[in-house]
Amino acid sequence: MMQILSLLFLLGVLTMESLSEEVQRLVDRRYNGLQFGATNQDYVLFKTRMDPLEESYTLCGWLKKRQAGHYKYWFAYSTSSSREEIRPADDGYFLTLSTPADMSSKVTVELGVWAHWCYTWSFSTLTAKVNYNGQLLGSVTTPSGRKVVVEGYVVLGNEFNSHGGDLNYPFGGDLFKANLFDEELDASQVKAMADAGLCSDIEEGYGRSRFLKWEDLLLEEKSGNVTEIDVGCYPDVEEESNSTEECECEEETFSRWDLLKNDKYFNRTVTAEMVEQLKESWDVLGDFEGATVTDRFISHFKFYHETDTCN
Ligand SMILES: *[C@@H]1O[C@H](CO)[C@@H](O)[C@H](O)[C@H]1NC(C)=O
Ligand SMILES: *[C@@H]1O[C@H](CO)[C@@H](O)[C@H](O)[C@H]1NC(C)=O
Ligand SMILES: *[C@@H]1O[C@H](CO)[C@@H](O)[C@H](O)[C@H]1NC(C)=O
């Protein structure tokens, strides 16, 4: 008992100071979405080269349309010679290589519901396709000889009325897992990505082909009212590590996450009594006194605990 107590004490001392930092580190940012205000001041803008996309690309993202009506642009890539290299609105309207691909009459986008959009193109096919929730809505032919111009500006949450500026068509919705790939994904790949769902990590399987990555877009400077939001996706530690064979984690540990989901604990603040009740089977909880038990908490705690035990 003394041993356990002193261990607990030591753990407490070691972790209290760095705790919030520790928990913060574990809040994996790539699981955040971006929520855009609905004014022309609310956007994320940066300059970039696009060399790998010159002859093919796929732009995909999860969108929650919040503003009724057309011309709510969530992404735009503009170059000095064309402002319409890649420019999707949130309703099926799309422009690429100065060519309109208006699929907005083929779909009714519900407000406030996540939808998966993918736009593909390649120089070899001269075909740009618009996909909604894994289904092809339609395609257009792009001008022969025309490739993607490789240097320009990207804006998230609006579009350019002049190169690099003059933003007049705010998106005003939520965006998650927007990624730009340097290849033309085929129908089955697009469908697999949509079917895998909002919280999947399927995009990461594309490696360096995923040229502009969601986790990097989150690091770009935000202008106006653009906030990172919890979209309800969290790291799935059990899936990722499968660690019972490789480390000392006891299998029974995992049943305790379910224990925390019990009414007795869920949504409650971690108290000394709760720690006392759970301590015998799960002493590390003491470090989290004062926290509230939520799904997110359990998810972080799980990760924390696993990291703690396995390393
Ligand atoms: C920021 O945008 C969100 C989403 O449109 C909106 O709910 C919120 O009121 C805006 N905040 C400000 C300070 O304008
Ligand atoms: C983890 O193990 C389960 C069952 O043993 C298996 O179905 C699953 O695919 C594994 N996950 C990973 C990421 O290896
Ligand atoms: C937990 O609290 C949140 C916010 O107060 C509430 O929306 C949710 O329904 C609660 N969940 C349970 C299981 O009580």
mmCIF file of C-alpha atoms and ligand atoms in Angstrom:
data_model
loop_
_atom_site.group_PDB
_atom_site.id
_atom_site.type_symbol
_atom_site.label_atom_id
_atom_site.label_comp_id
_atom_site.label_asym_id
_atom_site.label_seq_id
_atom_site.Cartn_x
_atom_site.Cartn_y
_atom_site.Cartn_z
ATOM 1 C CA MET A 1 0.000 0.000 0.000
ATOM 2 C CA MET A 2 2.758 2.429 0.933
ATOM 3 C CA GLN A 3 4.478 1.601 -2.288
ATOM 4 C CA ILE A 4 1.388 2.357 -4.272
ATOM 5 C CA LEU A 5 0.825 5.580 -2.397
ATOM 6 C CA SER A 6 4.336 6.828 -2.929
ATOM 7 C CA LEU A 7 4.157 5.861 -6.551
ATOM 8 C CA LEU A 8 0.920 7.796 -6.838
ATOM 9 C CA PHE A 9 2.485 10.731 -5.092
ATOM 10 C CA LEU A 10 5.477 10.659 -7.371
ATOM 11 C CA LEU A 11 3.270 10.387 -10.422
ATOM 12 C CA GLY A 12 1.243 13.291 -9.144
ATOM 13 C CA VAL A 13 4.248 15.486 -8.593
ATOM 14 C CA LEU A 14 5.756 14.591 -11.919
ATOM 15 C CA THR A 15 2.660 15.154 -13.931
ATOM 16 C CA MET A 16 0.756 17.968 -12.267
ATOM 17 C CA GLU A 17 2.888 20.729 -13.661
ATOM 18 C CA SER A 18 3.110 19.420 -17.182
ATOM 19 C CA LEU A 19 -0.377 18.015 -17.179
ATOM 20 C CA SER A 20 -2.233 20.618 -19.173
ATOM 21 C CA GLU A 21 0.677 20.755 -21.573
ATOM 22 C CA GLU A 22 0.598 17.005 -21.815
ATOM 23 C CA VAL A 23 -3.125 16.872 -22.446
ATOM 24 C CA GLN A 24 -2.759 19.683 -24.965
ATOM 25 C CA ARG A 25 -0.124 17.750 -26.857
ATOM 26 C CA LEU A 26 -2.484 14.855 -27.060
ATOM 27 C CA VAL A 27 -5.258 16.907 -28.550
ATOM 28 C CA ASP A 28 -4.341 15.893 -32.024
ATOM 29 C CA ARG A 29 -4.973 18.959 -34.083
ATOM 30 C CA ARG A 30 -5.569 17.221 -37.348
ATOM 31 C CA TYR A 31 -8.932 16.093 -35.976
ATOM 32 C CA ASN A 32 -10.111 19.705 -35.843
ATOM 33 C CA GLY A 33 -12.324 21.306 -38.440
ATOM 34 C CA LEU A 34 -12.433 24.957 -39.481
ATOM 35 C CA GLN A 35 -15.519 27.076 -39.051
ATOM 36 C CA PHE A 36 -15.706 30.168 -41.231
ATOM 37 C CA GLY A 37 -17.670 33.296 -40.490
ATOM 38 C CA ALA A 38 -19.835 34.490 -43.345
ATOM 39 C CA THR A 39 -18.129 37.788 -44.152
ATOM 40 C CA ASN A 40 -15.442 38.631 -46.706
ATOM 41 C CA GLN A 41 -12.998 39.132 -43.844
ATOM 42 C CA ASP A 42 -13.147 35.459 -42.804
ATOM 43 C CA TYR A 43 -10.640 33.332 -44.711
ATOM 44 C CA VAL A 44 -7.258 31.578 -44.759
ATOM 45 C CA LEU A 45 -4.946 32.810 -47.515
ATOM 46 C CA PHE A 46 -1.447 31.725 -48.481
ATOM 47 C CA LYS A 47 0.917 31.620 -51.419
ATOM 48 C CA THR A 48 2.101 28.285 -52.733
ATOM 49 C CA ARG A 49 3.744 26.449 -55.594
ATOM 50 C CA MET A 50 1.774 23.614 -57.159
ATOM 51 C CA ASP A 51 4.379 21.956 -59.407
ATOM 52 C CA PRO A 52 3.264 18.364 -58.724
ATOM 53 C CA LEU A 53 -0.289 19.254 -59.793
ATOM 54 C CA GLU A 54 0.563 20.521 -63.233
ATOM 55 C CA GLU A 55 -0.811 17.458 -65.032
ATOM 56 C CA SER A 56 -3.273 15.970 -62.568
ATOM 57 C CA TYR A 57 -4.934 16.664 -59.266
ATOM 58 C CA THR A 58 -7.725 15.666 -56.919
ATOM 59 C CA LEU A 59 -9.185 18.054 -54.362
ATOM 60 C CA CYS A 60 -11.349 16.490 -51.674
ATOM 61 C CA GLY A 61 -12.907 17.801 -48.515
ATOM 62 C CA TRP A 62 -15.751 17.419 -46.067
ATOM 63 C CA LEU A 63 -18.048 20.430 -46.047
ATOM 64 C CA LYS A 64 -20.892 21.487 -43.879
ATOM 65 C CA LYS A 65 -22.800 24.104 -45.834
ATOM 66 C CA ARG A 66 -24.238 26.698 -43.492
ATOM 67 C CA GLN A 67 -25.296 29.507 -45.803
ATOM 68 C CA ALA A 68 -28.191 29.060 -48.200
ATOM 69 C CA GLY A 69 -27.667 30.000 -51.824
ATOM 70 C CA HIS A 70 -25.005 29.669 -54.497
ATOM 71 C CA TYR A 71 -21.453 30.922 -54.917
ATOM 72 C CA LYS A 72 -20.239 29.993 -51.439
ATOM 73 C CA TYR A 73 -16.643 29.122 -52.282
ATOM 74 C CA TRP A 74 -14.685 27.021 -49.835
ATOM 75 C CA PHE A 75 -11.419 26.793 -51.788
ATOM 76 C CA ALA A 76 -9.821 28.750 -54.597
ATOM 77 C CA TYR A 77 -6.463 28.554 -56.334
ATOM 78 C CA SER A 78 -5.603 31.579 -58.412
ATOM 79 C CA THR A 79 -2.542 32.274 -60.572
ATOM 80 C CA SER A 80 -1.293 35.394 -62.317
ATOM 81 C CA SER A 81 -2.663 34.122 -65.619
ATOM 82 C CA SER A 82 -5.931 32.584 -64.373
ATOM 83 C CA ARG A 83 -8.037 33.196 -61.316
ATOM 84 C CA GLU A 84 -10.025 30.054 -61.945
ATOM 85 C CA GLU A 85 -7.495 27.233 -61.756
ATOM 86 C CA ILE A 86 -9.362 25.311 -59.054
ATOM 87 C CA ARG A 87 -12.457 26.876 -57.530
ATOM 88 C CA PRO A 88 -15.251 24.817 -55.963
ATOM 89 C CA ALA A 89 -18.385 26.272 -54.377
ATOM 90 C CA ASP A 90 -20.272 24.301 -51.732
ATOM 91 C CA ASP A 91 -23.249 23.380 -53.932
ATOM 92 C CA GLY A 92 -21.777 21.510 -56.929
ATOM 93 C CA TYR A 93 -20.648 24.576 -58.839
ATOM 94 C CA PHE A 94 -17.012 24.236 -59.853
ATOM 95 C CA LEU A 95 -14.544 26.057 -62.058
ATOM 96 C CA THR A 96 -11.226 24.636 -63.145
ATOM 97 C CA LEU A 97 -8.721 25.746 -65.771
ATOM 98 C CA SER A 98 -11.105 28.613 -66.551
ATOM 99 C CA THR A 99 -13.784 26.050 -67.426
ATOM 100 C CA PRO A 100 -17.128 25.974 -65.599
ATOM 101 C CA ALA A 101 -18.417 22.620 -64.356
ATOM 102 C CA ASP A 102 -21.802 23.486 -62.936
ATOM 103 C CA MET A 103 -23.303 20.431 -61.243
ATOM 104 C CA SER A 104 -25.419 22.440 -58.821
ATOM 105 C CA SER A 105 -28.698 21.397 -60.483
ATOM 106 C CA LYS A 106 -27.837 17.722 -59.906
ATOM 107 C CA VAL A 107 -27.694 17.846 -56.147
ATOM 108 C CA THR A 108 -29.571 19.345 -53.247
ATOM 109 C CA VAL A 109 -27.097 20.098 -50.529
ATOM 110 C CA GLU A 110 -28.629 20.065 -47.075
ATOM 111 C CA LEU A 111 -27.630 22.848 -44.727
ATOM 112 C CA GLY A 112 -25.767 21.790 -41.607
ATOM 113 C CA VAL A 113 -24.935 18.273 -42.810
ATOM 114 C CA TRP A 114 -21.440 17.007 -43.575
ATOM 115 C CA ALA A 115 -20.948 16.057 -47.215
ATOM 116 C CA HIS A 116 -17.893 14.722 -49.015
ATOM 117 C CA TRP A 117 -16.775 16.472 -52.192
ATOM 118 C CA CYS A 118 -14.027 15.425 -54.609
ATOM 119 C CA TYR A 119 -12.946 17.157 -57.807
ATOM 120 C CA THR A 120 -10.555 15.318 -60.114
ATOM 121 C CA TRP A 121 -8.727 16.294 -63.287
ATOM 122 C CA SER A 122 -5.866 15.144 -65.470
ATOM 123 C CA PHE A 123 -4.107 16.427 -68.558
ATOM 124 C CA SER A 124 -4.151 12.967 -70.111
ATOM 125 C CA THR A 125 -7.966 12.790 -70.003
ATOM 126 C CA LEU A 126 -8.714 16.537 -70.235
ATOM 127 C CA THR A 127 -11.652 15.719 -67.999
ATOM 128 C CA ALA A 128 -12.668 17.408 -64.771
ATOM 129 C CA LYS A 129 -15.115 15.479 -62.590
ATOM 130 C CA VAL A 130 -17.267 16.532 -59.664
ATOM 131 C CA ASN A 131 -18.112 13.886 -57.041
ATOM 132 C CA TYR A 132 -20.558 14.220 -54.172
ATOM 133 C CA ASN A 133 -20.574 11.674 -51.338
ATOM 134 C CA GLY A 134 -18.640 9.219 -53.509
ATOM 135 C CA GLN A 135 -20.913 9.529 -56.560
ATOM 136 C CA LEU A 136 -19.992 11.183 -59.839
ATOM 137 C CA LEU A 137 -22.285 14.146 -60.489
ATOM 138 C CA GLY A 138 -20.841 14.967 -63.863
ATOM 139 C CA SER A 139 -17.763 15.964 -65.827
ATOM 140 C CA VAL A 140 -16.568 18.575 -68.306
ATOM 141 C CA THR A 141 -13.819 18.666 -70.919
ATOM 142 C CA THR A 142 -10.994 21.093 -70.265
ATOM 143 C CA PRO A 143 -9.143 22.972 -73.024
ATOM 144 C CA SER A 144 -6.525 20.921 -74.865
ATOM 145 C CA GLY A 145 -2.979 21.884 -74.093
ATOM 146 C CA ARG A 146 -4.067 23.560 -70.861
ATOM 147 C CA LYS A 147 -2.261 22.470 -67.671
ATOM 148 C CA VAL A 148 -2.459 23.762 -64.113
ATOM 149 C CA VAL A 149 -0.341 26.876 -63.632
ATOM 150 C CA VAL A 150 2.088 26.038 -60.880
ATOM 151 C CA GLU A 151 2.372 29.157 -58.754
ATOM 152 C CA GLY A 152 -0.292 31.207 -57.089
ATOM 153 C CA TYR A 153 -2.462 31.878 -54.081
ATOM 154 C CA VAL A 154 -4.825 29.610 -52.253
ATOM 155 C CA VAL A 155 -7.717 30.894 -50.209
ATOM 156 C CA LEU A 156 -9.933 28.778 -47.989
ATOM 157 C CA GLY A 157 -13.399 30.154 -47.283
ATOM 158 C CA ASN A 158 -13.751 32.497 -50.288
ATOM 159 C CA GLU A 159 -12.501 33.042 -53.855
ATOM 160 C CA PHE A 160 -10.435 35.617 -55.726
ATOM 161 C CA ASN A 161 -12.062 38.285 -57.842
ATOM 162 C CA SER A 162 -8.595 39.493 -58.684
ATOM 163 C CA HIS A 163 -5.401 37.450 -58.379
ATOM 164 C CA GLY A 164 -4.549 37.031 -54.709
ATOM 165 C CA GLY A 165 -7.307 39.339 -53.434
ATOM 166 C CA ASP A 166 -10.729 40.938 -53.812
ATOM 167 C CA LEU A 167 -12.639 38.310 -51.854
ATOM 168 C CA ASN A 168 -16.374 38.600 -52.414
ATOM 169 C CA TYR A 169 -18.028 35.196 -52.079
ATOM 170 C CA PRO A 170 -17.642 33.914 -48.517
ATOM 171 C CA PHE A 171 -18.217 30.258 -47.724
ATOM 172 C CA GLY A 172 -19.448 30.730 -44.163
ATOM 173 C CA GLY A 173 -19.575 26.990 -43.437
ATOM 174 C CA ASP A 174 -17.473 24.268 -41.830
ATOM 175 C CA LEU A 175 -14.571 22.527 -43.505
ATOM 176 C CA PHE A 176 -12.730 19.361 -42.522
ATOM 177 C CA LYS A 177 -10.048 17.137 -44.060
ATOM 178 C CA ALA A 178 -9.529 19.233 -47.173
ATOM 179 C CA ASN A 179 -6.632 17.654 -49.043
ATOM 180 C CA LEU A 180 -5.135 18.258 -52.457
ATOM 181 C CA PHE A 181 -3.571 15.229 -54.149
ATOM 182 C CA ASP A 182 -1.162 15.317 -57.080
ATOM 183 C CA GLU A 183 -2.955 12.540 -58.963
ATOM 184 C CA GLU A 184 -6.333 11.949 -60.520
ATOM 185 C CA LEU A 185 -8.068 9.528 -58.171
ATOM 186 C CA ASP A 186 -10.372 7.066 -59.862
ATOM 187 C CA ALA A 187 -14.034 6.434 -59.066
ATOM 188 C CA SER A 188 -13.342 3.606 -56.629
ATOM 189 C CA GLN A 189 -10.774 5.635 -54.698
ATOM 190 C CA VAL A 190 -13.136 8.581 -54.457
ATOM 191 C CA LYS A 191 -15.949 6.332 -53.313
ATOM 192 C CA ALA A 192 -13.741 4.597 -50.756
ATOM 193 C CA MET A 193 -12.762 7.953 -49.303
ATOM 194 C CA ALA A 194 -16.369 9.073 -48.956
ATOM 195 C CA ASP A 195 -17.495 5.704 -47.600
ATOM 196 C CA ALA A 196 -14.692 5.652 -45.035
ATOM 197 C CA GLY A 197 -16.433 8.595 -43.416
ATOM 198 C CA LEU A 198 -15.739 11.896 -41.751
ATOM 199 C CA CYS A 199 -13.462 10.506 -39.048
ATOM 200 C CA SER A 200 -11.389 8.047 -41.081
ATOM 201 C CA ASP A 201 -7.647 8.361 -41.711
ATOM 202 C CA ILE A 202 -7.928 6.932 -45.212
ATOM 203 C CA GLU A 203 -6.391 10.031 -46.825
ATOM 204 C CA GLU A 204 -3.131 9.450 -44.977
ATOM 205 C CA GLY A 205 -2.578 6.288 -47.002
ATOM 206 C CA TYR A 206 -1.754 8.465 -50.002
ATOM 207 C CA GLY A 207 1.567 9.573 -48.506
ATOM 208 C CA ARG A 208 3.332 12.355 -50.398
ATOM 209 C CA SER A 209 0.738 12.258 -53.132
ATOM 210 C CA ARG A 210 -1.388 14.164 -50.622
ATOM 211 C CA PHE A 211 0.374 17.364 -51.557
ATOM 212 C CA LEU A 212 -1.578 19.930 -49.513
ATOM 213 C CA LYS A 213 -2.467 18.260 -46.251
ATOM 214 C CA TRP A 214 -5.294 19.173 -43.899
ATOM 215 C CA GLU A 215 -3.010 19.197 -40.871
ATOM 216 C CA ASP A 216 -0.776 21.739 -42.649
ATOM 217 C CA LEU A 217 -3.689 23.894 -43.779
ATOM 218 C CA LEU A 218 -4.673 24.202 -40.124
ATOM 219 C CA LEU A 219 -1.316 25.868 -39.472
ATOM 220 C CA GLU A 220 -1.838 28.656 -42.011
ATOM 221 C CA GLU A 221 -2.685 32.104 -40.715
ATOM 222 C CA LYS A 222 -6.395 32.658 -40.177
ATOM 223 C CA SER A 223 -7.980 36.025 -40.973
ATOM 224 C CA GLY A 224 -11.143 37.281 -39.349
ATOM 225 C CA ASN A 225 -13.602 34.848 -37.881
ATOM 226 C CA VAL A 226 -12.101 31.438 -38.629
ATOM 227 C CA THR A 227 -11.990 29.036 -35.713
ATOM 228 C CA GLU A 228 -10.831 25.496 -35.154
ATOM 229 C CA ILE A 229 -13.748 23.354 -34.069
ATOM 230 C CA ASP A 230 -14.302 19.913 -32.629
ATOM 231 C CA VAL A 231 -16.053 17.907 -35.330
ATOM 232 C CA GLY A 232 -16.394 14.844 -33.126
ATOM 233 C CA CYS A 233 -13.413 12.892 -34.504
ATOM 234 C CA TYR A 234 -10.701 11.659 -32.160
ATOM 235 C CA PRO A 235 -7.636 9.460 -32.425
ATOM 236 C CA ASP A 236 -8.607 5.822 -32.177
ATOM 237 C CA VAL A 237 -5.861 4.515 -29.967
ATOM 238 C CA GLU A 238 -6.985 0.900 -29.799
ATOM 239 C CA GLU A 239 -7.108 0.696 -33.576
ATOM 240 C CA GLU A 240 -3.815 2.394 -34.118
ATOM 241 C CA SER A 241 -1.578 0.624 -31.716
ATOM 242 C CA ASN A 242 -2.943 -2.922 -31.296
ATOM 243 C CA SER A 243 -0.367 -2.842 -28.623
ATOM 244 C CA THR A 244 -1.322 -5.635 -26.258
ATOM 245 C CA GLU A 245 1.216 -7.962 -27.821
ATOM 246 C CA GLU A 246 4.004 -5.454 -28.016
ATOM 247 C CA CYS A 247 3.889 -3.868 -24.598
ATOM 248 C CA GLU A 248 2.858 -4.273 -21.047
ATOM 249 C CA CYS A 249 -0.651 -2.912 -21.433
ATOM 250 C CA GLU A 250 -3.036 -5.236 -19.700
ATOM 251 C CA GLU A 251 -5.992 -6.174 -21.753
ATOM 252 C CA GLU A 252 -8.385 -5.549 -18.893
ATOM 253 C CA THR A 253 -7.382 -1.883 -18.894
ATOM 254 C CA PHE A 254 -9.709 -1.263 -21.767
ATOM 255 C CA SER A 255 -12.849 -2.319 -19.970
ATOM 256 C CA ARG A 256 -12.264 0.645 -17.698
ATOM 257 C CA TRP A 257 -12.892 3.086 -20.498
ATOM 258 C CA ASP A 258 -16.349 1.613 -20.635
ATOM 259 C CA LEU A 259 -16.622 2.006 -16.902
ATOM 260 C CA LEU A 260 -16.095 5.751 -17.345
ATOM 261 C CA LYS A 261 -19.010 5.856 -19.756
ATOM 262 C CA ASN A 262 -21.303 4.811 -16.931
ATOM 263 C CA ASP A 263 -23.776 7.482 -15.735
ATOM 264 C CA LYS A 264 -21.979 7.509 -12.450
ATOM 265 C CA TYR A 265 -18.879 8.978 -14.049
ATOM 266 C CA PHE A 266 -19.716 10.325 -17.466
ATOM 267 C CA ASN A 267 -20.105 14.099 -17.603
ATOM 268 C CA ARG A 268 -19.002 14.301 -13.968
ATOM 269 C CA THR A 269 -16.082 16.189 -12.584
ATOM 270 C CA VAL A 270 -13.341 13.900 -11.400
ATOM 271 C CA THR A 271 -13.440 14.116 -7.623
ATOM 272 C CA ALA A 272 -11.330 12.671 -4.849
ATOM 273 C CA GLU A 273 -14.149 10.174 -4.162
ATOM 274 C CA MET A 274 -14.211 9.072 -7.736
ATOM 275 C CA VAL A 275 -10.475 8.622 -7.707
ATOM 276 C CA GLU A 276 -10.835 6.621 -4.539
ATOM 277 C CA GLN A 277 -13.497 4.407 -6.092
ATOM 278 C CA LEU A 278 -11.514 3.756 -9.198
ATOM 279 C CA LYS A 279 -8.060 3.818 -7.742
ATOM 280 C CA GLU A 280 -7.741 0.165 -7.015
ATOM 281 C CA SER A 281 -8.087 -0.764 -10.584
ATOM 282 C CA TRP A 282 -6.863 2.426 -12.126
ATOM 283 C CA ASP A 283 -4.563 4.625 -10.117
ATOM 284 C CA VAL A 284 -3.550 7.126 -12.808
ATOM 285 C CA LEU A 285 -6.943 8.791 -12.721
ATOM 286 C CA GLY A 286 -5.727 10.806 -9.750
ATOM 287 C CA ASP A 287 -3.785 13.014 -12.118
ATOM 288 C CA PHE A 288 -6.992 14.191 -13.669
ATOM 289 C CA GLU A 289 -8.843 15.404 -10.610
ATOM 290 C CA GLY A 290 -10.982 18.403 -11.558
ATOM 291 C CA ALA A 291 -11.400 17.361 -15.166
ATOM 292 C CA THR A 292 -14.819 16.451 -16.614
ATOM 293 C CA VAL A 293 -15.389 12.993 -17.955
ATOM 294 C CA THR A 294 -16.468 13.333 -21.580
ATOM 295 C CA ASP A 295 -15.856 11.282 -24.710
ATOM 296 C CA ARG A 296 -13.019 13.577 -25.539
ATOM 297 C CA PHE A 297 -11.581 13.221 -22.064
ATOM 298 C CA ILE A 298 -11.760 9.440 -22.282
ATOM 299 C CA SER A 299 -10.124 9.530 -25.660
ATOM 300 C CA HIS A 300 -7.250 11.710 -24.459
ATOM 301 C CA PHE A 301 -6.895 9.813 -21.257
ATOM 302 C CA LYS A 302 -6.783 6.539 -23.102
ATOM 303 C CA PHE A 303 -4.013 7.858 -25.253
ATOM 304 C CA TYR A 304 -2.184 9.302 -22.283
ATOM 305 C CA HIS A 305 -2.457 6.128 -20.338
ATOM 306 C CA GLU A 306 -1.379 3.954 -23.214
ATOM 307 C CA THR A 307 1.601 6.144 -24.007
ATOM 308 C CA ASP A 308 2.479 6.168 -20.358
ATOM 309 C CA THR A 309 2.376 2.407 -20.019
ATOM 310 C CA CYS A 310 3.871 1.403 -23.309
ATOM 311 C CA ASN A 311 6.937 3.595 -23.617
HETATM 312 C C1 LIG B 1 -18.059 33.617 -36.342
HETATM 313 O O1 LIG B 1 -18.679 32.746 -37.268
HETATM 314 C C2 LIG B 1 -19.551 31.814 -36.691
HETATM 315 C C3 LIG B 1 -20.002 30.851 -37.782
HETATM 316 O O2 LIG B 1 -20.569 31.531 -38.858
HETATM 317 C C4 LIG B 1 -20.713 32.551 -36.036
HETATM 318 O O3 LIG B 1 -21.570 31.610 -35.420
HETATM 319 C C5 LIG B 1 -20.167 33.500 -34.994
HETATM 320 O O4 LIG B 1 -21.207 34.251 -34.463
HETATM 321 C C6 LIG B 1 -19.138 34.428 -35.617
HETATM 322 N N1 LIG B 1 -18.487 35.204 -34.557
HETATM 323 C C7 LIG B 1 -18.312 36.509 -34.673
HETATM 324 C C8 LIG B 1 -17.628 37.154 -33.505
HETATM 325 O O5 LIG B 1 -18.671 37.132 -35.643
HETATM 326 C C1 LIG B 2 -5.933 -4.795 -34.563
HETATM 327 O O1 LIG B 2 -6.348 -6.088 -34.214
HETATM 328 C C2 LIG B 2 -7.640 -6.433 -34.664
HETATM 329 C C3 LIG B 2 -8.032 -7.803 -34.101
HETATM 330 O O2 LIG B 2 -6.922 -8.529 -33.732
HETATM 331 C C4 LIG B 2 -7.650 -6.386 -36.206
HETATM 332 O O3 LIG B 2 -8.949 -6.719 -36.685
HETATM 333 C C5 LIG B 2 -7.282 -4.999 -36.641
HETATM 334 O O4 LIG B 2 -7.227 -4.943 -38.063
HETATM 335 C C6 LIG B 2 -5.943 -4.578 -36.067
HETATM 336 N N1 LIG B 2 -5.691 -3.203 -36.384
HETATM 337 C C7 LIG B 2 -4.514 -2.786 -36.841
HETATM 338 C C8 LIG B 2 -4.397 -1.328 -37.100
HETATM 339 O O5 LIG B 2 -3.566 -3.517 -37.021
HETATM 340 C C1 LIG B 3 -23.136 15.363 -21.214
HETATM 341 O O1 LIG B 3 -23.216 16.778 -21.181
HETATM 342 C C2 LIG B 3 -23.505 17.387 -22.440
HETATM 343 C C3 LIG B 3 -23.376 18.900 -22.279
HETATM 344 O O2 LIG B 3 -24.003 19.317 -21.088
HETATM 345 C C4 LIG B 3 -24.902 16.926 -22.887
HETATM 346 O O3 LIG B 3 -25.213 17.507 -24.127
HETATM 347 C C5 LIG B 3 -24.925 15.411 -22.993
HETATM 348 O O4 LIG B 3 -26.223 14.967 -23.326
HETATM 349 C C6 LIG B 3 -24.472 14.779 -21.687
HETATM 350 N N1 LIG B 3 -24.331 13.332 -21.900
HETATM 351 C C7 LIG B 3 -24.796 12.422 -21.049
HETATM 352 C C8 LIG B 3 -24.582 11.000 -21.418
HETATM 353 O O5 LIG B 3 -25.345 12.704 -19.994
#
